[in-house]
Coordinates of C-alpha atoms in Angstrom, one line a residue:
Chain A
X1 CA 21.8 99.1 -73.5
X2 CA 22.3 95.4 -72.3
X3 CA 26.2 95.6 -73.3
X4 CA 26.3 99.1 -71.0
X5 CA 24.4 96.9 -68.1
X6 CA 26.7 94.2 -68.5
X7 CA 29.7 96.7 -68.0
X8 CA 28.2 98.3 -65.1
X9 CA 27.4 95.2 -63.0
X10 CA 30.8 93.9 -64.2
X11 CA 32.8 97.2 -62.9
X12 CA 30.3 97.6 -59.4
X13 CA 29.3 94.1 -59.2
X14 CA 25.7 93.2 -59.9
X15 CA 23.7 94.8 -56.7
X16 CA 25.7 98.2 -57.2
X17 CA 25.7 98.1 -60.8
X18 CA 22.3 98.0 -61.7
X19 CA 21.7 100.4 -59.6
X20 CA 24.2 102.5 -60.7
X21 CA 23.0 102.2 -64.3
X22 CA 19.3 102.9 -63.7
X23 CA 20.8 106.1 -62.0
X24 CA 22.7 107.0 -64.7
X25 CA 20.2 106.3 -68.0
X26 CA 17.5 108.6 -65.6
X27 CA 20.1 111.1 -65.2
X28 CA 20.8 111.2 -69.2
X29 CA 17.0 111.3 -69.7
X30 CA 16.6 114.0 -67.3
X31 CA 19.7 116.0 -68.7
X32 CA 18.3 115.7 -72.2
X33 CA 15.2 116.9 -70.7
X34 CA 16.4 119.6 -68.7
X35 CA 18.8 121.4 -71.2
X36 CA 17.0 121.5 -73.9
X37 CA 14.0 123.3 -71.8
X38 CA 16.5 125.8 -70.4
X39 CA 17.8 126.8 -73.8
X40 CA 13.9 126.5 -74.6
X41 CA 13.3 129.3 -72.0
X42 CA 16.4 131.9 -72.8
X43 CA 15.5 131.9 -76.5
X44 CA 11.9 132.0 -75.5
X45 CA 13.0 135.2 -74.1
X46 CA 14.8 136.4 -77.2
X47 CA 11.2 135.3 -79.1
X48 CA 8.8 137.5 -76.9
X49 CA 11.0 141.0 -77.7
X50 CA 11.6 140.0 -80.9
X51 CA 7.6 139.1 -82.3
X52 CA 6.4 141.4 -79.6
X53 CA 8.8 144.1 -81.5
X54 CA 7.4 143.2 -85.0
X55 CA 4.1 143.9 -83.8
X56 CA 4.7 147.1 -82.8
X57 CA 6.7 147.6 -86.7
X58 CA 10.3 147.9 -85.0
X59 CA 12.9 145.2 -84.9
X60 CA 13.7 143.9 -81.7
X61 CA 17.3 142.7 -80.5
X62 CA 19.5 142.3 -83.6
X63 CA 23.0 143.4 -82.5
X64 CA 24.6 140.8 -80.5
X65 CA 25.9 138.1 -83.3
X66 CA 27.0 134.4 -82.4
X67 CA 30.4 133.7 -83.7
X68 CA 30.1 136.6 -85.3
X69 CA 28.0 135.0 -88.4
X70 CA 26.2 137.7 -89.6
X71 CA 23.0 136.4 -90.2
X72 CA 23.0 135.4 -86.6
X73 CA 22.0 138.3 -85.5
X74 CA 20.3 139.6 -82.5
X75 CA 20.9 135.5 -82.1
X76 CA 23.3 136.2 -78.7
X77 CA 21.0 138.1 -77.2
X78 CA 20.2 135.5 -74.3
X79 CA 23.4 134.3 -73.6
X80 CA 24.6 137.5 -73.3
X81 CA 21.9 138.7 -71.1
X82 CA 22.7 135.4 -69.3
X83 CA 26.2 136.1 -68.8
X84 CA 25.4 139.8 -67.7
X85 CA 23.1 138.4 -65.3
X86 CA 25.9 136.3 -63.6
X87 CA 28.0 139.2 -63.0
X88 CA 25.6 141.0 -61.3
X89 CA 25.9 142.2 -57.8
X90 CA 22.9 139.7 -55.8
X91 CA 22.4 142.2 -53.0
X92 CA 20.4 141.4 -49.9
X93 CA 18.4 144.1 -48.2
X94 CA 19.1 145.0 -44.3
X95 CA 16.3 143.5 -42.6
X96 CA 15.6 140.7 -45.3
X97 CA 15.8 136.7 -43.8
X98 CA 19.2 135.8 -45.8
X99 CA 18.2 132.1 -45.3
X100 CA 14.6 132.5 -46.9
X101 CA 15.7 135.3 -49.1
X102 CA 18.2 132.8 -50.8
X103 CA 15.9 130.1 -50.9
X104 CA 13.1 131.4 -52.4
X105 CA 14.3 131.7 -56.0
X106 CA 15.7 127.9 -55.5
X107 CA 11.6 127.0 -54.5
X108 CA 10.6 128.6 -57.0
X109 CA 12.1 127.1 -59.6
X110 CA 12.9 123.4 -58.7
X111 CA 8.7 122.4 -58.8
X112 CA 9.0 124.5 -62.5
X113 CA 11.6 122.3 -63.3
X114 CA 10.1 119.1 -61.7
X115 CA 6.8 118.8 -63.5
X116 CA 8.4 117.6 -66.8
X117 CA 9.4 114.3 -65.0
X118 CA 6.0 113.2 -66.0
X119 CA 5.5 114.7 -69.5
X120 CA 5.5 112.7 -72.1
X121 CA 7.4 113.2 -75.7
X122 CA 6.1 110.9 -77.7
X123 CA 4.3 107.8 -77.8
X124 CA 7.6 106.1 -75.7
X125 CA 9.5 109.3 -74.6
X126 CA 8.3 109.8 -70.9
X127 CA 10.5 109.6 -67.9
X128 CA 8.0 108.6 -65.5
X129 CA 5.2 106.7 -67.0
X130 CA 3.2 107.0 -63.8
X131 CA -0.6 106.9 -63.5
X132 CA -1.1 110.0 -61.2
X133 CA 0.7 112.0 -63.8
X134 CA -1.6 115.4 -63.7
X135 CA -2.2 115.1 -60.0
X136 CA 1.8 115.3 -60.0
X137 CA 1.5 118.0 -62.2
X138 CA -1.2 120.0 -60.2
X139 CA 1.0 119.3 -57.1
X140 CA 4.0 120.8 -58.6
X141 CA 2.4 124.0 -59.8
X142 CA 0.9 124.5 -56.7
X143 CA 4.1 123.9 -55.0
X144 CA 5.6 127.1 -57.0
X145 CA 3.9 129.4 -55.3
X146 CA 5.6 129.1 -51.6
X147 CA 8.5 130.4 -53.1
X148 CA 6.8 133.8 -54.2
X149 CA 5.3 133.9 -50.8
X150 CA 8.5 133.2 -49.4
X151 CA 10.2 135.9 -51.5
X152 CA 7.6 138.4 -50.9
X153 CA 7.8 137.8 -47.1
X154 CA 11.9 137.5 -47.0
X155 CA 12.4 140.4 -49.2
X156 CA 11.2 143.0 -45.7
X157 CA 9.7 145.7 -48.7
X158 CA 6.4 146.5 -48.8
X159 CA 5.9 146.7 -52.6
X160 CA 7.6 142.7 -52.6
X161 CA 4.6 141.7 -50.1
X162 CA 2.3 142.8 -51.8
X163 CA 2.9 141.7 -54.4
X164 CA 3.5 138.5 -53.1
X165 CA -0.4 138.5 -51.5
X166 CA -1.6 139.4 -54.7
X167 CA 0.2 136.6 -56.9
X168 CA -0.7 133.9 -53.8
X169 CA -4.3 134.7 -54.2
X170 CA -4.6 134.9 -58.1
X171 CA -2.2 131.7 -58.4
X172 CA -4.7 130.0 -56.0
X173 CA -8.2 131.6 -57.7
X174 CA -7.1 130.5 -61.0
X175 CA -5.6 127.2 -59.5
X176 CA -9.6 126.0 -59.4
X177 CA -10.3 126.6 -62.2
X178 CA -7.7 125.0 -64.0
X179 CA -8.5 122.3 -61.5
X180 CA -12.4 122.0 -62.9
X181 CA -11.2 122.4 -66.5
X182 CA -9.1 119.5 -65.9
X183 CA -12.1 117.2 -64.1
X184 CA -13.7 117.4 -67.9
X185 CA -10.1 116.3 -69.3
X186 CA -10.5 113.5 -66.8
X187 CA -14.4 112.7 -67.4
X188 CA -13.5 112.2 -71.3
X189 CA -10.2 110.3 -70.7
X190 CA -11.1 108.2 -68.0
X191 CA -7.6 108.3 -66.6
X192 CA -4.6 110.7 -64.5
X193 CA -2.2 109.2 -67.3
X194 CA -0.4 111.8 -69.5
X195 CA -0.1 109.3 -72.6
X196 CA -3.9 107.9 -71.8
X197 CA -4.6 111.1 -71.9
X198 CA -2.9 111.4 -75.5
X199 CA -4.0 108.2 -76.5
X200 CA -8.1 108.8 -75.9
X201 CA -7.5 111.6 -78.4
X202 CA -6.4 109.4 -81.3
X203 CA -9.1 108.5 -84.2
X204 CA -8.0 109.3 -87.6
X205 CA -8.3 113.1 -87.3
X206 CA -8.6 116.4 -85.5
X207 CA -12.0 115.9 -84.9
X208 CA -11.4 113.3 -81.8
X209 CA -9.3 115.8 -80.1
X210 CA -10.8 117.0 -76.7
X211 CA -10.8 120.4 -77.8
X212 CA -13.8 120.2 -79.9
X213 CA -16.5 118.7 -77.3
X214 CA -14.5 120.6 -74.4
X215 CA -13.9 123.4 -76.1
X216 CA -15.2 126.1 -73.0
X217 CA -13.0 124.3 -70.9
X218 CA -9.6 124.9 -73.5
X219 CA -10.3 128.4 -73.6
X220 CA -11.0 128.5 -69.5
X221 CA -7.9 126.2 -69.2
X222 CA -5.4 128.3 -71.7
X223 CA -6.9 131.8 -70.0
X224 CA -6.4 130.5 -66.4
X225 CA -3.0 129.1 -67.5
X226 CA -2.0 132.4 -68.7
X227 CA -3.3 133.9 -65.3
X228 CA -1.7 131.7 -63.4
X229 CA 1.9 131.8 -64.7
X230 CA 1.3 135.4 -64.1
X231 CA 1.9 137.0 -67.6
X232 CA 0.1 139.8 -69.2
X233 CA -2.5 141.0 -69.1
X234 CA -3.0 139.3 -65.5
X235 CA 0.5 140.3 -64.2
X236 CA -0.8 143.1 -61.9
X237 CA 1.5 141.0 -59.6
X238 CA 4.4 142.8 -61.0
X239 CA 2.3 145.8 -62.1
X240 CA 5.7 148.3 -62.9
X241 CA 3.2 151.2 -62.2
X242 CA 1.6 150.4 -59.1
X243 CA 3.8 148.4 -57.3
X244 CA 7.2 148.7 -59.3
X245 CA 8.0 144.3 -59.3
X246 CA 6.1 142.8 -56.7
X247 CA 7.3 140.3 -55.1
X248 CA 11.0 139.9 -56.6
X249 CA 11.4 144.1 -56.2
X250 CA 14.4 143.6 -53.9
X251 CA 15.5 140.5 -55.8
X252 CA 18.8 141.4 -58.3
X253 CA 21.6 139.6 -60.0
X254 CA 21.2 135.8 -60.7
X255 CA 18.4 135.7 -58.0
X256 CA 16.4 137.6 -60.1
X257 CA 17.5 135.5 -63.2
X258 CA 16.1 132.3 -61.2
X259 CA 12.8 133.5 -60.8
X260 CA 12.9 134.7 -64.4
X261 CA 13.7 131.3 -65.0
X262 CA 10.8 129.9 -63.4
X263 CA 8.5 131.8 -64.7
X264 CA 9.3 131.2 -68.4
X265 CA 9.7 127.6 -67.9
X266 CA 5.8 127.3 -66.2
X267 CA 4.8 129.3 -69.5
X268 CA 6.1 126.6 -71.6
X269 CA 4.3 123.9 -68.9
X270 CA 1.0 125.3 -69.4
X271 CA 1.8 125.3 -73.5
X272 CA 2.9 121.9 -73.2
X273 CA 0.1 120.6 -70.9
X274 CA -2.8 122.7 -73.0
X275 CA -1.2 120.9 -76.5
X276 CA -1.7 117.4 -74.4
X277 CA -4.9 117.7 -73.1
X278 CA -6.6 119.7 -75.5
X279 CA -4.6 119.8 -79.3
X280 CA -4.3 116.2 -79.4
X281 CA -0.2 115.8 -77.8
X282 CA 2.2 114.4 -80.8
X283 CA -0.9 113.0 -83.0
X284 CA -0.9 114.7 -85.9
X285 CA -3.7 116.7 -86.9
X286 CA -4.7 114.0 -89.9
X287 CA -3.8 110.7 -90.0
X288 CA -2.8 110.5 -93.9
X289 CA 0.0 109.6 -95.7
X290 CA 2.6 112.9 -95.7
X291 CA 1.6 114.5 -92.6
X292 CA 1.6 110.9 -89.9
X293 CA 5.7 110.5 -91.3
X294 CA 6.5 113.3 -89.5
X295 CA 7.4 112.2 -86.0
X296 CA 5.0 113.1 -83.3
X297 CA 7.6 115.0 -81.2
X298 CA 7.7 117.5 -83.8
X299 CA 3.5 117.6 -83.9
X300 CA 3.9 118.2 -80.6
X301 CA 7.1 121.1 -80.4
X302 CA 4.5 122.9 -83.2
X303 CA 1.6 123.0 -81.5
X304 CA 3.7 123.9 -78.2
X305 CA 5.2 126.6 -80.1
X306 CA 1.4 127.6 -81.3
X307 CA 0.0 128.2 -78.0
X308 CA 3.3 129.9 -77.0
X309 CA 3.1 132.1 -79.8
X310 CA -0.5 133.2 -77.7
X311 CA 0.9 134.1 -74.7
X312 CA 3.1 137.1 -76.8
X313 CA 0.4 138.1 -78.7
X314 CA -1.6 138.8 -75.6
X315 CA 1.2 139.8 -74.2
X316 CA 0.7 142.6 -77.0
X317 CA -2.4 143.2 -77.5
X318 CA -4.6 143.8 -74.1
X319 CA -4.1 146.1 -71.4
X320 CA -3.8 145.0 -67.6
X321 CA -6.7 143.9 -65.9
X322 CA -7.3 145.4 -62.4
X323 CA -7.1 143.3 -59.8
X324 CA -10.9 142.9 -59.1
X325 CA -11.0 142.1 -62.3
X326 CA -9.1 139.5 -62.2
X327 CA -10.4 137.8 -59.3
X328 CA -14.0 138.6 -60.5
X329 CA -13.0 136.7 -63.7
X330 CA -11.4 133.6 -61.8
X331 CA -14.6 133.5 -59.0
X332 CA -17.8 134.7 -60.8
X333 CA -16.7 133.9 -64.1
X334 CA -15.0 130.8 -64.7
X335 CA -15.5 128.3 -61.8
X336 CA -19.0 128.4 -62.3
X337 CA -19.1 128.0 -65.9
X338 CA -16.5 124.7 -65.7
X339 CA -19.3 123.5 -62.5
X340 CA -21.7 123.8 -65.1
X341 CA -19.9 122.1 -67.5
X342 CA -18.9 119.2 -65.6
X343 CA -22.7 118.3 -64.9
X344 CA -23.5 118.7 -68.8
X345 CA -20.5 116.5 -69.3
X346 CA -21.7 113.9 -66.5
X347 CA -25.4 113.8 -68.1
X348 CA -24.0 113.5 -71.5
X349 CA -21.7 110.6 -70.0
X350 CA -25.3 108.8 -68.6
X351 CA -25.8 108.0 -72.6
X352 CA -25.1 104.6 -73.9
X353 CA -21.3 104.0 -74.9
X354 CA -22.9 103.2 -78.7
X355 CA -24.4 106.6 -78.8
X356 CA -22.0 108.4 -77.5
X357 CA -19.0 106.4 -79.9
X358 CA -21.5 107.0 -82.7
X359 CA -21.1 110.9 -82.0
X360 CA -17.6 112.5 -81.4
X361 CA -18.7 115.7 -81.7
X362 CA -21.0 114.3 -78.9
X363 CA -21.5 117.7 -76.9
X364 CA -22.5 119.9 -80.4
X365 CA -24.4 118.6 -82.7
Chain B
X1 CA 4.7 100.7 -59.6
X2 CA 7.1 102.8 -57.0
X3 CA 10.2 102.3 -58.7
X4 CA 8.2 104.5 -61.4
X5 CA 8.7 107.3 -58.8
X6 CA 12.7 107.1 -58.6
X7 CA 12.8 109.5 -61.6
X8 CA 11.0 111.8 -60.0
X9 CA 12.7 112.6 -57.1
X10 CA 15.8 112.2 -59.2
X11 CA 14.4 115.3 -61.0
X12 CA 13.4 117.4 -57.7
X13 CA 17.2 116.9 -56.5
X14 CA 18.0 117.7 -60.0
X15 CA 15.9 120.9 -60.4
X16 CA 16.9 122.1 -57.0
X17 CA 20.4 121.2 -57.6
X18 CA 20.3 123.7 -60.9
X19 CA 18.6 126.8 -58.9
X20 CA 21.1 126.6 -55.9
X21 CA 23.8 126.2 -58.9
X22 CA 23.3 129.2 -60.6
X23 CA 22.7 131.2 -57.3
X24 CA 26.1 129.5 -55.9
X25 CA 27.3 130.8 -59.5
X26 CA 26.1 134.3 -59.4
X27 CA 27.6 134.6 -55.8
X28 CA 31.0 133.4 -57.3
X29 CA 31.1 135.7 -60.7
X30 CA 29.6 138.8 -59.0
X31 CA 31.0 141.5 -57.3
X32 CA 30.2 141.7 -53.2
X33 CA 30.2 145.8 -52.3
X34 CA 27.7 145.9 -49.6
X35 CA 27.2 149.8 -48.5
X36 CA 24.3 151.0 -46.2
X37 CA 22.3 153.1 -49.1
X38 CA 22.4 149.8 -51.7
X39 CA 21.2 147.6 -48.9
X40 CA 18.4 149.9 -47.7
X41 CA 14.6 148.3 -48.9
X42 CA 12.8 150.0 -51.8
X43 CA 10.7 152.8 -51.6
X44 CA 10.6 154.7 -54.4
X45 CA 13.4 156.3 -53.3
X46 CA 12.2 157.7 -49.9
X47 CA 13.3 156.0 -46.1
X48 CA 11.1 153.2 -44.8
X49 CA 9.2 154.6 -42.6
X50 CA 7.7 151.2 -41.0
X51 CA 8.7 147.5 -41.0
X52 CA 7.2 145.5 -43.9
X53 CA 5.8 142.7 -42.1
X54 CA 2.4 144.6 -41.3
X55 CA -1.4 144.0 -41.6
X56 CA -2.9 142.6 -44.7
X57 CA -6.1 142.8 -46.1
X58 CA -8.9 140.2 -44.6
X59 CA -9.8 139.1 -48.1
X60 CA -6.5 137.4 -48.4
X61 CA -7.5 135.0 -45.6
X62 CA -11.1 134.9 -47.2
X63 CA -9.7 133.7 -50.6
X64 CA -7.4 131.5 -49.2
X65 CA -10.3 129.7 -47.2
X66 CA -12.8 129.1 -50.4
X67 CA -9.4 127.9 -51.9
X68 CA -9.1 125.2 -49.5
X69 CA -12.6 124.4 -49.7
X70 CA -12.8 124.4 -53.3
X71 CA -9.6 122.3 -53.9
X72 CA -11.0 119.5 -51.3
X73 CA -13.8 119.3 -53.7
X74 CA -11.5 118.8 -56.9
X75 CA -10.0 116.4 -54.8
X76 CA -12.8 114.6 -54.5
X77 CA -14.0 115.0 -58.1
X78 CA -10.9 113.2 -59.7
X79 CA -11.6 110.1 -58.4
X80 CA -15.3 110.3 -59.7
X81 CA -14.4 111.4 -62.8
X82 CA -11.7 108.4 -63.8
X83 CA -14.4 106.0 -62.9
X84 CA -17.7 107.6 -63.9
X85 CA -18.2 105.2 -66.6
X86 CA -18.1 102.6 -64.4
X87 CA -20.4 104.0 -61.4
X88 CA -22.9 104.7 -64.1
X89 CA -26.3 106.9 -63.5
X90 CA -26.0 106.5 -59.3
X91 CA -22.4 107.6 -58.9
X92 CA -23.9 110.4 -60.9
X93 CA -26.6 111.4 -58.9
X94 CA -24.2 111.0 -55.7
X95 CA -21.7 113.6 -56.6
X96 CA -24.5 116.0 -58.0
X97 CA -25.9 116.1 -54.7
X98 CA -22.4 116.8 -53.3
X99 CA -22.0 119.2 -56.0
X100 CA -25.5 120.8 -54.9
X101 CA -24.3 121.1 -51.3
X102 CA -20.7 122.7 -52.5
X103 CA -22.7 125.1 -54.4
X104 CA -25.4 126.3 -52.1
X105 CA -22.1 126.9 -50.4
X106 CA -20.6 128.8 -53.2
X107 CA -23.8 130.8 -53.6
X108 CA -24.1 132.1 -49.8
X109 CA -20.6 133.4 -50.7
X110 CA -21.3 135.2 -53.8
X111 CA -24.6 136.8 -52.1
X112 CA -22.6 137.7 -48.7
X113 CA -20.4 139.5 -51.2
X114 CA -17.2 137.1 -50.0
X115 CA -16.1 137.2 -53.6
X116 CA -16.2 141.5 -53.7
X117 CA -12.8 142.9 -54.6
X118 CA -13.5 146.4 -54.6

């Protein structure tokens, strides 16, 4: 690293230089961050026919071979669906906004692709150590949601704004009470900080992780994440029966891809933030002898992959919820059991530190 | 502490720079055969037989009110929760009364049926 400096501020001189180098070891970080979660999200696709397919007893995708290896496949599957998708026709409606219609998709997906500035790896692998990481975070997801409201609105179809109203208000429903799940994150941690956040959770075992004493607030977390990204069974957003897509109906071609995109990368978000907050991040699960060699990035890709594994399985299992349901579930359901939770939490915070260390498993037994 | 924030923006240019890519991409690869029946809105099939920008339901507006409300209030609860330990029992009591107010709020919605969706 200090040799590559050195080289730098000897080529640009020593203003220019190291400021060319700090652009371009952030630019490696974020491309090492960035194509990794892209291929992350096409074969995440490629996972949800294929374990969605096993639960129904039929196979799922298996034609499409890489490099023609045979027991590849089915393996090809997203990049050929990728390359199909680029040589699609992206057809604008009469009467759409072609500024707004164009932009949309780009919205939509540059906040999903800006949160994991602040995510951290490992222990040392974060990009931006800051300490208002999950406001960031909050910020960005909320920030996703002018796009759909932009595509709904652009799109001049009436299914697309629908659909577009109904996402904005179940994005925003669920939005609070992510937000008061995450006040009780923030009550045990004590700070914004992603790795802080990680940290507060070590101790020797599972048993320190905040998903025992929060555990309410996990499930109202995980549920609202699932709700929030849109994905079944709360995707009445995109209902096929009622209103054929919602709000990317009119949408075709790699503009369609985009928000596809999007969507799949928040999915892996909310998997990713859920594993911090709650599962403990890259600690693993017991601090012994085989299992704490294993580097924590790979705790942490597991128990993404866990919670991921959840979304399918829903995905699944339950029938759609109707939509005042839904909101019924966001409003009269969970915000006022995380309010309630938040005051237990408070109270049980009014203890003395030596009683409350002495206990873990403070808010149980 | 702001040069912690360069990164970032680095990765908002970045993230937009990949969406605008692969629609810049898609617009390259594709074909471009415009007629009037492919660029016609979607209606099942039939004509449009009014512009899409039309009236919306009230509740929309309603939900997105309480949101505004209710995210002010998480706003205000971060804060308080990173430093309850150090605020101790009257910091406590403080925010519970706000609480209290928030949800004597909350409650007048529920009962005036604001939160109905049917």
């Amino acid at each position: 690293m200090e040799f590559m400096q050195q080289q730098f501020e000897q080529l640009f001189g020593v203003e220019w230089g190291a400021m060319l180098f700090t652009l371009a070891t952030n630019m490696t970080f974020i491309f090492t961050i960035i194509v990794p979660l892209l291929l992350g999200v096409a074969y995440l696709t490629f996972a949800e026919r294929k374990i969605i397919a096993y639960m129904q007893i039929r196979v799922g995708p298996n034609r499409v071979t890489f490099f023609g290896i045979p027991w590849l496949r089915g393996w090809g599957q997203p990049i050929a669906d990728a390359v199909k998708a680029l040589m699609k026709e992206i057809v604008i409606p009469t009467g759409a906004n072609k500024f707004l219609f164009i932009l949309a998709p780009i919205l939509t997906i540059m906040p999903a692709l800006a949160a994991w500035a602040v995510v951290p790896f490992s222990a040392e692998m974060v990009l931006a150590d800051i300490n208002a990481g999950l406001l960031y975070i909050l910020a960005m997801t909320s920030m996703g949601i002018y796009g759909v409201i932009i595509a709904g609105w652009a799109s001049n179809s009436k299914y697309a704004f629908l659909g577009a109203m109904r996402s904005a208000a179940q994005v925003v429903s669920y939005e609070l009470a992510m937000g008061f799940a995450l006040v009780c994150v923030l009550m045990m941690s004590q700070s914004l900080n992603l790795g802080d956040i990680v940290n507060g959770q070590q101790g020797g075992s599972m048993l320190h992780w905040y998903l025992i004493p929060l555990f309410p607030m996990f499930l109202v977390y995980f549920i609202s994440g699932v709700a929030e990204t849109n994905r079944a069974p709360f995707d009445v957003a995109e209902g096929e029966s009622e209103i054929v897509a919602g709000f990317h109906v009119d949408y075709s071609g790699m503009a369609f891809t985009v928000f596809f995109l999007a969507e799949y990368a928040n999915m892996i978000l909310v998997a990713t933030l859920t594993a911090l907050m709650f599962l403990g991040g890259w600690l693993p699960p017991l601090d012994i002898a085989p299992l704490n060699m294993i580097p924590g990035f790979i705790w942490l890709l597991l128990k993404i992959a866990f919670l991921l594994f959840f979304f399918l399985w829903f995905r699944a299992t339950f029938p759609r919820y109707r939509y005042d349901q839904i909101m019924r579930l966001g409003w009269k359901v969970f915000i006022p059991i995380t309010l309630v939770w938040i005051v237990v939490l408070g109270l049980v915070m009014q203890l003395p530190q030596t009683v409350r260390e002495g206990f873990p498993l403070n808010l149980w037994f | 502490m702001l040069e912690n924030y360069f990164p970032i923006l680095l990765f908002l240019v970045v993230g937009f720079l990949v969406g605008a890519g692969c629609m810049i991409g898609g617009w390259l690869m594709a074909p471009n055969r415009p007629d009037k029946e492919k660029l016609s809105p979607y209606e099942c099939g039939f004509e449009a037989f009014e512009d899409a920008r039309m009236k919306f339901d009230v509740r929309y507006y309603l939900v997105a009110i309480l949101f505004i409300l209710f995210d002010l209030e998480i706003a205000f609860l971060f804060p308080w929760a990173i430093v309850l330990d150090e605020i101790g029992l009257f910091g406590f009591v403080a925010m519970m009364i706000f609480l209290g107010i928030l949800i004597v709020g909350f409650i007048y919605e529920w009962v005036r049926g604001a939160l109905e969706w049917d």
